[in-house]
Structures are given as structure tokens and as C-alpha cells.
Amino acid sequence: MIDNLITALGAEFVQLSLTPIVIGILGAVACALPGNFLLLRRQALIGDAISHVVLPGIVAAFLVTGTITAVPMMIGAGCAAIVAVILIEIVKRLGRVEPGAAMGLVFTTLFAAGVLFLEMTDTSSVHIDVQHALLGNLESLIWFDAEGWQSLLDPVALATLPPQLPRLAVVLVGIVLFITLFWKELKISTFDAAFAEAIGIRTRVLGFALVVVTAIAAVAAFDAVGSIIVIAMFVCPPAAARLMTNQLGRQIGWSVALAVISAVLGYVFAGYGPGWFGSPYAVSAAGMIATISGIVLLLACLFGPQRKRTGQRAEA
Amino acid sequence: MSFLDYFINALFLQAGYNSALVAVGAGLLGLAGGGAGAFIFLRKRALVSDAISHATLPGVGIAFMLMVALGGDGRWLPGLIIGSAISSGIGLLMVEWITRQTRLTEDAAIGAVLSVFFGLGIVLLTIIQTMSSGRQAGLENFLLGSTAGMLISEATTIAIAGALATAFVFMLRRPMTLVAFDPEYAATTGINVRHIDLAMMGLALIVTVIGLKIVGLILIVALLIIPPVTARFWTNQVGPMIGIAAAIGGLAGYIGAVFSAAAASLPTGPIIVLVAFGFFVFSALFSPLRGGLASALRHWRFQRRVHRRQGLLALARREPIYDGFTLRILRQSGMIRPDGVATLRGKTASQKAAHDEARWAMARRILPDDSAIERYDGLTPIEDMMTQDQIDEIDRVIAEQTGAPA
């Protein structure tokens, strides 16, 4: 058993599994953090809308620049997310419709446009397709030059880390900074927008900033892990955390912990789970991580200490 | 044959059996989607259908695996439809359960169900890809829809299910309307709101599962959302709105399918969605009721009336006017000369405006509860909003107060 564990965590683990796990964790946490505020502001589906419009964004970036390098793609996706948020606002005002319908209208249209552009232009030679956008390629983010744990201290090997890892790390630091710097403002405007306005917090600007941060998290994570994890991590860990505690600080702590658990367990089950049933193939890690986060949420719905609304009695 | 010729041929079902089949199927699907979507839109639960559509994927996977395990062809459409209906039904019940049993709001429940079911579905698809048995090709087509090589049996299934859904919409239209507008009142009339809500979503579910093949599960929700939002621009009444939504959905489905038949390499689902969006943009701009142009025109007219009225009142009080827009309007309508002095016409109009203003001021004092006072926009002449008797009374009181003979 111990021997198994040591081989499991040996050089091969560092080379093949360490970076995907770390990237999965970083992506999950980067999405779960802003997800907490979106959840409390009843904007949980903004994450859903944003991750749908990432596809037209990268297609547009490809059409403009003709390359598939990461930076223009991320800029394109970020712009698409912001355009989508503005369009949603316009449709909401113009049509005087509920936000859900406006969102559904905008993101399906943009997604359809993205798919169509993709099909119409000759992108068969390059590596973007709808499946990739949805599923990411977590499993392929391996660290070729690693020879074992000692490679973590070797600058030459470190330089060959998949670029998604440092990128996500930077984004995560940015998100943590945003939340700590504006902690008070975010907290007040989330729970009592009118009061926040009264004491001089610019709630609309802050709300837009939150959406931009969400978009950045979605775009950075999407590149590595695909849209499914992004949507799942925006909603599931914060929702489960919401059922565990009544305090925002603790809720965020819980959500980070649950996101990490989902990412690690999901990756392990996807990579090694089928082997336990005698199948030589791995299943989609992105899908498995989303599934695990759903199971975590289900457990919280059944047993979370704060799962009821205030004043709602347990049904007999 | 040019693209346009082909498009026109296909539009009139002359472009071959298969594309006609697909076009009619997509039209029926859009019809049912628009009609069912109208109620969901009025109930303000548009995105619940997004959860339903994403939740179909595990069902597709499991149905495929079961059918292969039983020795059949995994791609048999009715089987896949039943599987997807079961799993999206479970997804729908999960959304309801989470919203009712926990403190989480509906949008969180939608997001959770949508992403988790979709993730599970992807896991199942990757398992299917590794299965040695079964003709696994083609399940990914359910993500974005594909009409190439559609079988007659599949088209018939879609057509029958579409007709069924339309019939259900027709049968349940009254209780669904009531629940959409006033659930509390509906409950007091003995309607089980929860059952009607579930029926409404059940309709969305039917549309979703039959739309999987043509539009795909990511975009099918557009057929439930865009037509009603578009129809809302044209009417304020439920009956017409449902009709218009169904018509827009049907047209979008039909035209989109025809278009993609004419340009064979393009996927059908996205084109149908973009055609529907085209209807939306047209309506948002040109609808006389709530469209952007009509609103802008109304605003512009109102602004002119306000400036004209205020300018005339200023003339009557012999106050100088500084506002450029007011001056321009007065000059254009010949009320003042270029040097700002009132013309004869301007004097008459300004006296009339001042008189009207005085009558309104008196009306507010002696008839404060009259409905005309409530509705007064500060611009309409009093003759248009009150009866002659009322105006005579107002004039009498004004004359009494100023001491002049009545």
C-alpha cells in the first residue's frame, strides 16, 4: 500500500499529473472566489453566460490576428465577455425583459455566431474547436522536462512548465488582491446595495468590476480546463459553502476548500478511477471535476448545517 | 445552381426530399418552442430551460450504453430521446428540489445542475468513445445539432413530438397564463401551481429533447427564449404574444434549416439561432409598440412639445428665453421673429397656453381627485382631458377670484 503510494507519487507523477492537478486547483479556486459574490448577488448565471461567449471571443481573435497564441485569444475572449455583459444590459433595458431571458438571448446568439465563424473560416488546420472550448485539455498539460520532485528546484525544468500554470497563478493573485482590497465595499454592496450607495460606495462601478474580474477568471481558467469546469466552479463550491456557514469570510474559506477537493478528487478519479474497474482508458478530467463538485454540493444540500432559509422549518 | 437559386428552391420544398424533411421538422420544432417558451418567459424562468437542455447529455450517454449493452444500435433516436428526457427530467426536479429545500436561489440551482449534469455527460461520452462495441460516432453531434443524413424515421419522430408539444401548449394555455401572471390568484382558484409549473417545464423538456438532433443541446434554449422576447415587442396581450412567438419560432426554424441545406457545410443549429436573433433585432428596432425607433421618435416629439409649451409660457409672462432648442422650435413654428419678439401668432398661442395653465392650476385646487389631474402630463390642453361642464366650472371660479364678471 505504502509502496503503491510512493510509486504513485514518484517521478512519473510529477511529470504527468502534478501540473494538471495544480492547474486544476488554481482554475477552480480562481473561479470559486468571485463565484461567492455572484452567488450572493443572484448573478450566478453570469459565469454561465461568460463562459459561453468565450468561444466567439477566441474565434474573433483568431480571425483578426490569424494566430492562435494565447495572449490575443485571451484578450479576444475578455472583450467578448465584456461585450456580452453590455449587450445583456441593452437587451434588458430595450426589451424590458427579465435578466435571465436577456442573458439567454445574448449568450446563445454569440455562441451561435462563434460556431458559425469557426465553421466558415478554415480553422481545420489550427487547434481550436468547439469540443476543446467546452472540455479544455487538462490531461495534456504535462511537464515534459520534470524528472522528479527535485525538478521543482531546477530553474531549467521550471522554465518548461505549461504556460497556463504561471498565467493562472498570476490571475489568481490578482483576484485575491481585488477581493482583499475591496473587501469592505464588496461585502456591503453585496448585502445592502442601497446602504452601500448611501455611504458613498459606487456600487455600479464595483458591480461591473466584479463582472470583469469574473470574465478574467473565466478566460484564464477556460484555456486550461474548459468551460464546464468554469461554470461548475463559479456555482457549486460557493453554493455548497453557502449551506455551511452564515459568515462571508468563512463561506469563502469553505468554497476554496471545496473547490480544491473537487479538483483533486476529480482529477484522480478521472485518471485512475477507470483503472479500478479494469479499464485502461481515462475519462474526461474536466467532466469528472464538475461531477465531483456536484456531489459535494448534493452532500451540502442534504447535510449542510445552514441549508435552510432563516425561519424555514425542516419539513416533517 | 447558384446559392440563391438553391435557397429559393429549398424555401419552397423543391430542393430534394431530405432537406424538405428537415425544414418541416425544424419549423414544427420552432413552433412548439416559441409557444412553450412564451409561458416560461412570462413566468420569468427562461433559464431553467438552459438547465434542462444541458441535463439531457447524461441521458443520451446512458441510453446509448444501455442500447449497445442490449445488443442494439446505440444511435436509435427514440431511445436516445427517452434517455435524455429522463435525465433532464431528473435535472429539472433537482432544480426544483434545491430551490425549495435549501436557501439557495433558483439561479444557483440552475447553474449547478447545468454544469454538473453536463460534466457527467462528458464523462460518459469519453467512456463511450473507448467502447469497442456500438457505432459510437455521432453522439457529439448532439452538442451542436446536425441534420446531415437525417433519416425519415428521425424526422417523423421529431414532427410527431413537435405536434404533440404544440397540442399540449394549446390545451394548457389557460392555467399556464394564469400561473404566469398571478400564481397566488391561480392557487385560490384551485389550480395546483406546482403541477402547472412542472407541466410548463415539461413542455420545455419535450422541445429540448426533440430539438437535440437538429439544434443541439447548447443552443436549443435559444428557441425557447428568443421568440417570446421578440414577440413581446409587438403586443401587450397574452394570446397574440403566444401566437407571434410560435410563428417567429417556426419561421426561424424553417428558414434556418433551409439556409443550412443550401450551404451544406454549415451547422443547422447556429443558423436557426441567428435567424431568430435577426427577427429580434428587427423587432427591437422597428416595432411600433416598444421598438427603439418608435421610442426615440416618441421621446423626440415629447421633448419638442415640452420646449414649445415652456417657450410659450415664457412669452406670455414676458420672460426672456435663453434655451437654444426652445428658441429654434418657436422660430420654426413662426411663434417668434428672428430677433426673439413674439409674432401675432405667437402672442395668440402664448395667451392660450397661459390660459390653459391657469385653468389647470385652478382644476388642481377645486377638483384635486379628478382622474384627469392624475394623468396630466403638463402639456395636454385641458379641453382634451376634461368635460365642458368641468371647464365652465373652473372658469367660473377663476372669474370669481379675479373679480371679473362671469
CSV table of C-alpha atoms in Angstrom, one decimal, chain B:
chain,number,residue,atom,x,y,z
B,1,MET,CA,-27.1,26.2,-59.5
B,2,SER,CA,-26.2,29.3,-57.5
B,3,PHE,CA,-26.6,29.5,-53.8
B,4,LEU,CA,-29.6,31.8,-54.2
B,5,ASP,CA,-31.4,29.6,-56.6
B,6,TYR,CA,-30.9,26.7,-54.3
B,7,PHE,CA,-32.1,28.7,-51.3
B,8,ILE,CA,-35.3,29.7,-53.1
B,9,ASN,CA,-35.9,26.1,-54.3
B,10,ALA,CA,-35.3,24.8,-50.8
B,11,LEU,CA,-37.6,27.5,-49.4
B,12,PHE,CA,-40.5,26.1,-51.4
B,13,LEU,CA,-39.5,22.5,-50.6
B,14,GLN,CA,-38.2,21.8,-54.1
B,15,ALA,CA,-34.7,21.1,-53.2
B,16,GLY,CA,-34.9,17.4,-52.5
B,17,TYR,CA,-36.7,15.1,-50.1
B,18,ASN,CA,-34.2,15.2,-47.3
B,19,SER,CA,-33.9,19.0,-47.0
B,20,ALA,CA,-37.7,19.4,-47.2
B,21,LEU,CA,-38.0,16.9,-44.3
B,22,VAL,CA,-35.5,18.7,-42.2
B,23,ALA,CA,-37.1,22.1,-42.9
B,24,VAL,CA,-40.6,21.0,-42.0
B,25,GLY,CA,-39.2,19.3,-38.9
B,26,ALA,CA,-37.3,22.4,-37.8
B,27,GLY,CA,-40.3,24.6,-38.5
B,28,LEU,CA,-42.5,22.4,-36.2
B,29,LEU,CA,-39.9,22.4,-33.6
B,30,GLY,CA,-39.6,26.2,-33.6
B,31,LEU,CA,-43.4,26.4,-33.5
B,32,ALA,CA,-43.6,24.3,-30.4
B,33,GLY,CA,-40.5,26.0,-28.8
B,34,GLY,CA,-41.9,29.5,-29.4
B,35,GLY,CA,-45.3,28.6,-27.9
B,36,ALA,CA,-43.9,26.8,-24.9
B,37,GLY,CA,-41.2,29.4,-24.4
B,38,ALA,CA,-43.7,32.2,-24.2
B,39,PHE,CA,-45.2,30.9,-20.9
B,40,ILE,CA,-41.8,30.2,-19.4
B,41,PHE,CA,-40.7,33.7,-20.4
B,42,LEU,CA,-43.9,35.2,-18.8
B,43,ARG,CA,-43.2,33.2,-15.7
B,44,LYS,CA,-39.7,34.7,-15.6
B,45,ARG,CA,-37.9,31.3,-15.6
B,46,ALA,CA,-36.3,31.4,-19.0
B,47,LEU,CA,-33.0,30.0,-17.9
B,48,VAL,CA,-34.5,26.9,-16.2
B,49,SER,CA,-34.7,25.6,-19.7
B,50,ASP,CA,-31.0,26.0,-20.0
B,51,ALA,CA,-30.5,23.6,-17.1
B,52,ILE,CA,-33.0,21.2,-18.7
B,53,SER,CA,-31.2,21.2,-22.0
B,54,HIS,CA,-27.7,20.7,-20.6
B,55,ALA,CA,-29.1,17.9,-18.3
B,56,THR,CA,-30.0,15.8,-21.4
B,57,LEU,CA,-26.4,14.8,-22.0
B,58,PRO,CA,-26.0,12.1,-19.4
B,59,GLY,CA,-29.3,10.6,-20.5
B,60,VAL,CA,-28.0,10.4,-24.1
B,61,GLY,CA,-24.9,8.7,-22.9
B,62,ILE,CA,-26.6,6.2,-20.7
B,63,ALA,CA,-29.3,5.4,-23.2
B,64,PHE,CA,-26.6,4.8,-25.8
B,65,MET,CA,-24.7,2.5,-23.5
B,66,LEU,CA,-27.8,0.6,-22.5
B,67,MET,CA,-28.9,0.1,-26.1
B,68,VAL,CA,-25.4,-1.2,-27.0
B,69,ALA,CA,-25.4,-3.5,-23.9
B,70,LEU,CA,-28.7,-4.9,-25.0
B,71,GLY,CA,-27.2,-5.6,-28.4
B,72,GLY,CA,-29.0,-2.9,-30.4
B,73,ASP,CA,-27.8,0.1,-32.4
B,74,GLY,CA,-26.9,2.8,-29.9
B,75,ARG,CA,-28.0,5.6,-32.1
B,76,TRP,CA,-31.7,4.7,-32.3
B,77,LEU,CA,-33.2,8.2,-31.9
B,78,PRO,CA,-36.4,7.4,-29.9
B,79,GLY,CA,-34.2,5.5,-27.4
B,80,LEU,CA,-31.8,8.5,-27.1
B,81,ILE,CA,-34.8,10.9,-26.8
B,82,ILE,CA,-36.3,8.8,-23.9
B,83,GLY,CA,-33.0,8.6,-22.2
B,84,SER,CA,-32.4,12.4,-22.5
B,85,ALA,CA,-36.0,13.1,-21.3
B,86,ILE,CA,-35.4,11.0,-18.2
B,87,SER,CA,-32.1,12.7,-17.3
B,88,SER,CA,-33.3,16.2,-18.0
B,89,GLY,CA,-36.4,15.4,-16.0
B,90,ILE,CA,-34.2,14.5,-13.1
B,91,GLY,CA,-32.3,17.7,-13.6
B,92,LEU,CA,-35.5,19.7,-13.6
B,93,LEU,CA,-36.6,18.1,-10.4
B,94,MET,CA,-33.2,18.8,-8.9
B,95,VAL,CA,-33.5,22.5,-9.7
B,96,GLU,CA,-37.0,22.5,-8.0
B,97,TRP,CA,-35.8,20.5,-5.0
B,98,ILE,CA,-32.7,22.7,-4.4
B,99,THR,CA,-34.8,25.8,-4.7
B,100,ARG,CA,-37.5,24.6,-2.3
B,101,GLN,CA,-35.4,22.6,0.2
B,102,THR,CA,-32.4,24.8,0.7
B,103,ARG,CA,-31.7,28.5,0.9
B,104,LEU,CA,-30.1,28.6,-2.5
B,105,THR,CA,-31.8,30.7,-5.1
B,106,GLU,CA,-33.1,29.4,-8.4
B,107,ASP,CA,-30.2,30.8,-10.5
B,108,ALA,CA,-27.6,29.0,-8.3
B,109,ALA,CA,-29.6,25.8,-8.7
B,110,ILE,CA,-29.8,26.2,-12.4
B,111,GLY,CA,-26.0,26.8,-12.7
B,112,ALA,CA,-25.2,23.8,-10.5
B,113,VAL,CA,-27.5,21.4,-12.3
B,114,LEU,CA,-26.4,22.6,-15.7
B,115,SER,CA,-22.7,22.3,-15.2
B,116,VAL,CA,-22.8,19.1,-13.2
B,117,PHE,CA,-25.1,17.2,-15.5
B,118,PHE,CA,-23.1,18.4,-18.5
B,119,GLY,CA,-19.8,17.4,-16.8
B,120,LEU,CA,-21.2,14.0,-16.1
B,121,GLY,CA,-22.4,13.7,-19.6
B,122,ILE,CA,-19.0,14.5,-20.9
B,123,VAL,CA,-17.5,11.8,-18.7
B,124,LEU,CA,-20.0,9.3,-20.1
B,125,LEU,CA,-19.1,10.4,-23.7
B,126,THR,CA,-15.4,9.8,-23.1
B,127,ILE,CA,-16.3,6.3,-21.8
B,128,ILE,CA,-18.4,5.7,-24.9
B,129,GLN,CA,-15.5,6.8,-27.1
B,130,THR,CA,-13.4,4.0,-25.6
B,131,MET,CA,-16.1,1.3,-26.0
B,132,SER,CA,-15.2,-1.3,-28.6
B,133,SER,CA,-18.8,-2.2,-29.4
B,134,GLY,CA,-21.5,0.1,-30.8
B,135,ARG,CA,-21.2,2.6,-33.5
B,136,GLN,CA,-20.2,5.4,-31.3
B,137,ALA,CA,-19.7,8.1,-34.0
B,138,GLY,CA,-22.1,11.0,-33.9
B,139,LEU,CA,-23.1,11.5,-30.3
B,140,GLU,CA,-21.0,14.7,-30.2
B,141,ASN,CA,-23.5,16.0,-32.8
B,142,PHE,CA,-26.0,16.3,-30.1
B,143,LEU,CA,-24.0,19.2,-28.7
B,144,LEU,CA,-24.5,21.5,-31.8
B,145,GLY,CA,-27.0,19.6,-33.8
B,146,SER,CA,-26.6,18.1,-37.2
B,147,THR,CA,-29.1,17.4,-40.0
B,148,ALA,CA,-26.8,15.9,-42.5
B,149,GLY,CA,-28.0,12.4,-43.3
B,150,MET,CA,-31.1,12.6,-41.2
B,151,LEU,CA,-33.3,9.5,-41.5
B,152,ILE,CA,-37.0,9.7,-42.4
B,153,SER,CA,-37.8,7.9,-39.2
B,154,GLU,CA,-36.0,10.5,-37.2
B,155,ALA,CA,-37.7,13.4,-39.0
B,156,THR,CA,-41.1,11.7,-38.4
B,157,THR,CA,-40.3,11.3,-34.7
B,158,ILE,CA,-39.4,15.0,-34.5
B,159,ALA,CA,-42.5,16.0,-36.4
B,160,ILE,CA,-44.9,13.9,-34.2
B,161,ALA,CA,-43.3,15.1,-31.0
B,162,GLY,CA,-43.4,18.7,-32.2
B,163,ALA,CA,-47.1,18.4,-33.0
B,164,LEU,CA,-47.7,16.8,-29.6
B,165,ALA,CA,-46.0,19.6,-27.8
B,166,THR,CA,-48.0,22.2,-29.7
B,167,ALA,CA,-51.2,20.4,-28.8
B,168,PHE,CA,-50.1,20.4,-25.1
B,169,VAL,CA,-49.4,24.2,-25.3
B,170,PHE,CA,-52.9,24.7,-26.7
B,171,MET,CA,-54.6,22.5,-24.1
B,172,LEU,CA,-52.8,24.0,-21.1
B,173,ARG,CA,-52.8,27.7,-22.3
B,174,ARG,CA,-55.4,29.0,-19.8
B,175,PRO,CA,-54.0,27.6,-16.5
B,176,MET,CA,-50.5,28.4,-17.7
B,177,THR,CA,-51.4,32.0,-18.4
B,178,LEU,CA,-53.0,32.4,-15.0
B,179,VAL,CA,-50.0,30.9,-13.2
B,180,ALA,CA,-47.6,33.0,-15.3
B,181,PHE,CA,-49.2,36.2,-14.3
B,182,ASP,CA,-50.6,35.7,-10.8
B,183,PRO,CA,-49.6,32.4,-9.1
B,184,GLU,CA,-51.3,33.4,-5.8
B,185,TYR,CA,-54.7,34.0,-7.5
B,186,ALA,CA,-54.3,30.8,-9.6
B,187,ALA,CA,-53.8,28.9,-6.4
B,188,THR,CA,-57.0,30.3,-4.9
B,189,THR,CA,-59.0,29.2,-8.0
B,190,GLY,CA,-57.9,25.7,-7.3
B,191,ILE,CA,-55.1,25.3,-9.7
B,192,ASN,CA,-52.1,23.4,-8.5
B,193,VAL,CA,-49.4,25.9,-9.2
B,194,ARG,CA,-46.6,23.5,-8.7
B,195,HIS,CA,-48.1,21.0,-11.2
B,196,ILE,CA,-48.6,23.7,-13.8
B,197,ASP,CA,-45.1,24.9,-13.3
B,198,LEU,CA,-43.8,21.4,-13.8
B,199,ALA,CA,-46.0,21.0,-16.9
B,200,MET,CA,-44.6,24.2,-18.3
B,201,MET,CA,-41.1,23.0,-17.8
B,202,GLY,CA,-42.2,19.6,-19.1
B,203,LEU,CA,-43.1,21.3,-22.4
B,204,ALA,CA,-39.7,22.9,-22.5
B,205,LEU,CA,-38.3,19.4,-21.9
B,206,ILE,CA,-40.2,17.9,-24.8
B,207,VAL,CA,-39.0,20.7,-27.1
B,208,THR,CA,-35.4,20.3,-25.8
B,209,VAL,CA,-35.2,16.6,-26.4
B,210,ILE,CA,-36.7,16.6,-29.8
B,211,GLY,CA,-34.5,19.6,-30.7
B,212,LEU,CA,-31.3,17.8,-29.7
B,213,LYS,CA,-30.9,16.3,-33.2
B,214,ILE,CA,-31.5,19.5,-35.2
B,215,VAL,CA,-30.3,22.4,-33.0
B,216,GLY,CA,-28.1,20.7,-30.4
B,217,LEU,CA,-28.4,20.9,-26.6
B,218,ILE,CA,-26.3,24.1,-26.2
B,219,LEU,CA,-28.4,26.2,-28.4
B,220,ILE,CA,-31.8,24.7,-28.1
B,221,VAL,CA,-32.6,27.1,-25.3
B,222,ALA,CA,-32.5,29.9,-27.8
B,223,LEU,CA,-35.6,28.5,-29.5
B,224,LEU,CA,-37.4,28.8,-26.1
B,225,ILE,CA,-36.1,32.3,-25.3
B,226,ILE,CA,-35.6,34.4,-28.4
B,227,PRO,CA,-39.1,34.1,-30.0
B,228,PRO,CA,-41.1,35.2,-26.9
B,229,VAL,CA,-38.7,38.1,-26.2
B,230,THR,CA,-39.2,39.1,-29.8
B,231,ALA,CA,-43.0,38.7,-29.7
B,232,ARG,CA,-43.1,40.8,-26.6
B,233,PHE,CA,-42.2,43.8,-28.7
B,234,TRP,CA,-45.3,43.5,-30.8
B,235,THR,CA,-48.1,43.1,-28.3
B,236,ASN,CA,-49.2,43.5,-24.8
B,237,GLN,CA,-51.7,40.6,-24.8
B,238,VAL,CA,-51.0,37.0,-23.9
B,239,GLY,CA,-52.9,35.3,-26.7
B,240,PRO,CA,-51.4,37.2,-29.6
B,241,MET,CA,-48.0,37.0,-27.9
B,242,ILE,CA,-48.0,33.2,-27.8
B,243,GLY,CA,-49.2,33.1,-31.4
B,244,ILE,CA,-46.5,35.5,-32.6
B,245,ALA,CA,-43.8,33.7,-30.5
B,246,ALA,CA,-44.8,30.4,-32.1
B,247,ALA,CA,-44.8,31.9,-35.6
B,248,ILE,CA,-41.4,33.5,-35.1
B,249,GLY,CA,-40.0,30.3,-33.7
B,250,GLY,CA,-41.5,28.3,-36.6
B,251,LEU,CA,-40.2,30.7,-39.2
B,252,ALA,CA,-36.7,30.8,-37.7
B,253,GLY,CA,-36.6,27.0,-37.6
B,254,TYR,CA,-37.8,26.7,-41.2
B,255,ILE,CA,-35.7,29.4,-42.7
B,256,GLY,CA,-32.6,28.4,-40.7
B,257,ALA,CA,-32.9,24.8,-41.9
B,258,VAL,CA,-33.5,25.8,-45.5
B,259,PHE,CA,-30.5,28.1,-45.3
B,260,SER,CA,-28.2,25.4,-43.9
B,261,ALA,CA,-29.5,23.0,-46.6
B,262,ALA,CA,-28.4,25.5,-49.2
B,263,ALA,CA,-25.0,25.9,-47.6
B,264,ALA,CA,-24.4,22.3,-46.7
B,265,SER,CA,-21.2,22.6,-44.7
B,266,LEU,CA,-22.8,24.9,-42.1
B,267,PRO,CA,-24.3,23.5,-38.9
B,268,THR,CA,-28.1,23.9,-38.7
B,269,GLY,CA,-28.4,24.9,-35.0
B,270,PRO,CA,-26.4,28.1,-35.1
B,271,ILE,CA,-28.1,29.3,-38.3
B,272,ILE,CA,-31.5,28.8,-36.8
B,273,VAL,CA,-30.5,30.8,-33.7
B,274,LEU,CA,-29.0,33.6,-35.8
B,275,VAL,CA,-32.2,33.8,-37.9
B,276,ALA,CA,-34.2,34.1,-34.7
B,277,PHE,CA,-31.8,36.7,-33.5
B,278,GLY,CA,-32.4,38.6,-36.8
B,279,PHE,CA,-36.1,38.7,-36.0
B,280,PHE,CA,-35.3,40.0,-32.6
B,281,VAL,CA,-33.1,42.8,-33.9
B,282,PHE,CA,-35.7,43.8,-36.5
B,283,SER,CA,-38.4,43.9,-33.8
B,284,ALA,CA,-36.2,45.7,-31.3
B,285,LEU,CA,-35.7,48.5,-33.9
B,286,PHE,CA,-38.9,48.7,-35.8
B,287,SER,CA,-41.7,47.6,-33.6
B,288,PRO,CA,-44.2,50.5,-33.4
B,289,LEU,CA,-45.1,49.5,-29.8
B,290,ARG,CA,-41.8,49.2,-28.0
B,291,GLY,CA,-39.2,49.3,-30.7
B,292,GLY,CA,-36.1,51.5,-30.4
B,293,LEU,CA,-37.0,53.8,-33.4
B,294,ALA,CA,-40.6,54.3,-32.1
B,295,SER,CA,-39.4,55.1,-28.6
B,296,ALA,CA,-36.8,57.5,-29.9
B,297,LEU,CA,-39.4,59.2,-32.1
B,298,ARG,CA,-41.8,59.4,-29.2
B,299,HIS,CA,-39.1,60.9,-27.0
B,300,TRP,CA,-38.2,63.4,-29.6
B,301,ARG,CA,-41.8,64.5,-30.1
B,302,PHE,CA,-42.3,64.8,-26.4
B,303,GLN,CA,-39.2,66.9,-26.0
B,304,ARG,CA,-40.4,69.3,-28.7
B,305,ARG,CA,-43.8,69.6,-27.0
B,306,VAL,CA,-42.2,70.4,-23.7
B,307,HIS,CA,-39.9,73.0,-25.2
B,308,ARG,CA,-42.7,74.6,-27.2
B,309,ARG,CA,-45.0,74.8,-24.2
B,310,GLN,CA,-42.4,76.2,-21.9
B,311,GLY,CA,-41.4,78.7,-24.5
B,312,LEU,CA,-45.0,79.9,-25.0
B,313,LEU,CA,-45.5,80.2,-21.2
B,314,ALA,CA,-42.3,82.3,-21.0
B,315,LEU,CA,-43.6,84.5,-23.8
B,316,ALA,CA,-46.8,85.0,-22.0
B,317,ARG,CA,-45.0,86.0,-18.8
B,318,ARG,CA,-42.7,88.3,-20.9
B,319,GLU,CA,-39.7,86.5,-19.6
B,320,PRO,CA,-36.5,86.2,-21.8
B,321,ILE,CA,-35.8,82.8,-23.4
B,322,TYR,CA,-32.2,81.6,-23.4
B,323,ASP,CA,-32.5,77.9,-24.3
B,324,GLY,CA,-31.3,77.4,-27.9
B,325,PHE,CA,-33.6,74.5,-28.6
B,326,THR,CA,-36.7,76.3,-27.4
B,327,LEU,CA,-35.8,79.4,-29.5
B,328,ARG,CA,-35.3,77.2,-32.5
B,329,ILE,CA,-38.7,75.4,-32.1
B,330,LEU,CA,-40.5,78.7,-31.6
B,331,ARG,CA,-38.8,80.3,-34.6
B,332,GLN,CA,-39.6,77.3,-36.8
B,333,SER,CA,-43.2,77.3,-35.9
B,334,GLY,CA,-43.4,81.0,-36.6
B,335,MET,CA,-44.2,82.0,-33.0
B,336,ILE,CA,-41.3,84.5,-32.7
B,337,ARG,CA,-39.3,86.6,-35.2
B,338,PRO,CA,-35.6,86.0,-35.6
B,339,ASP,CA,-34.9,88.8,-33.1
B,340,GLY,CA,-36.9,87.0,-30.5
B,341,VAL,CA,-40.1,89.2,-30.4
B,342,ALA,CA,-43.3,87.3,-30.5
B,343,THR,CA,-45.3,87.4,-33.7
B,344,LEU,CA,-49.1,87.8,-33.7
B,345,ARG,CA,-49.5,84.0,-33.9
B,346,GLY,CA,-47.0,83.6,-31.1
B,347,LYS,CA,-49.0,86.0,-28.9
B,348,THR,CA,-52.2,84.2,-29.5
B,349,ALA,CA,-50.6,80.8,-28.8
B,350,SER,CA,-48.9,82.0,-25.7
B,351,GLN,CA,-52.0,83.6,-24.3
B,352,LYS,CA,-53.8,80.3,-25.0
B,353,ALA,CA,-51.1,78.4,-23.2
B,354,ALA,CA,-51.1,80.7,-20.2
B,355,HIS,CA,-54.9,80.5,-20.0
B,356,ASP,CA,-54.7,76.7,-20.2
B,357,GLU,CA,-52.1,76.7,-17.4
B,358,ALA,CA,-54.3,78.9,-15.2
B,359,ARG,CA,-57.2,76.6,-15.8
B,360,TRP,CA,-55.1,73.5,-14.8
B,361,ALA,CA,-53.9,75.3,-11.7
B,362,MET,CA,-57.4,76.0,-10.6
B,363,ALA,CA,-58.5,72.5,-11.5
B,364,ARG,CA,-55.9,71.1,-9.2
B,365,ARG,CA,-57.4,73.2,-6.4
B,366,ILE,CA,-61.1,72.6,-6.9
B,367,LEU,CA,-61.0,69.1,-8.4
B,368,PRO,CA,-58.0,67.5,-6.8
B,369,ASP,CA,-59.4,64.0,-7.0
B,370,ASP,CA,-60.3,64.0,-10.7
B,371,SER,CA,-58.6,61.3,-12.7
B,372,ALA,CA,-57.5,63.9,-15.3
B,373,ILE,CA,-55.3,65.5,-12.7
B,374,GLU,CA,-53.6,62.2,-12.1
B,375,ARG,CA,-53.0,61.7,-15.8
B,376,TYR,CA,-52.0,65.2,-16.7
B,377,ASP,CA,-48.5,65.3,-18.3
B,378,GLY,CA,-48.1,69.1,-18.1
B,379,LEU,CA,-48.7,69.6,-21.8
B,380,THR,CA,-52.2,68.4,-22.9
B,381,PRO,CA,-54.8,71.2,-23.3
B,382,ILE,CA,-57.5,71.0,-20.7
B,383,GLU,CA,-60.2,70.7,-23.3
B,384,ASP,CA,-58.8,67.3,-24.3
B,385,MET,CA,-59.0,65.8,-20.8
B,386,MET,CA,-62.0,67.4,-19.0
B,387,THR,CA,-65.6,67.8,-19.9
B,388,GLN,CA,-67.1,71.2,-20.9
B,389,ASP,CA,-69.1,71.3,-17.7
B,390,GLN,CA,-65.9,71.0,-15.6
B,391,ILE,CA,-64.1,73.7,-17.7
B,392,ASP,CA,-67.1,76.0,-17.3
B,393,GLU,CA,-67.0,75.5,-13.5
B,394,ILE,CA,-63.2,76.2,-13.5
B,395,ASP,CA,-63.7,79.3,-15.5
B,396,ARG,CA,-66.5,80.5,-13.1
B,397,VAL,CA,-64.2,80.1,-10.1
B,398,ILE,CA,-61.3,81.9,-11.8
B,399,ALA,CA,-63.7,84.7,-12.8
B,400,GLU,CA,-65.0,85.0,-9.2
B,401,GLN,CA,-61.5,85.3,-7.8
B,402,THR,CA,-60.2,87.8,-10.3
B,403,GLY,CA,-63.4,89.8,-9.7
B,404,ALA,CA,-64.4,90.0,-13.4
B,405,PRO,CA,-68.0,89.2,-14.4
B,406,ALA,CA,-68.6,85.5,-15.3
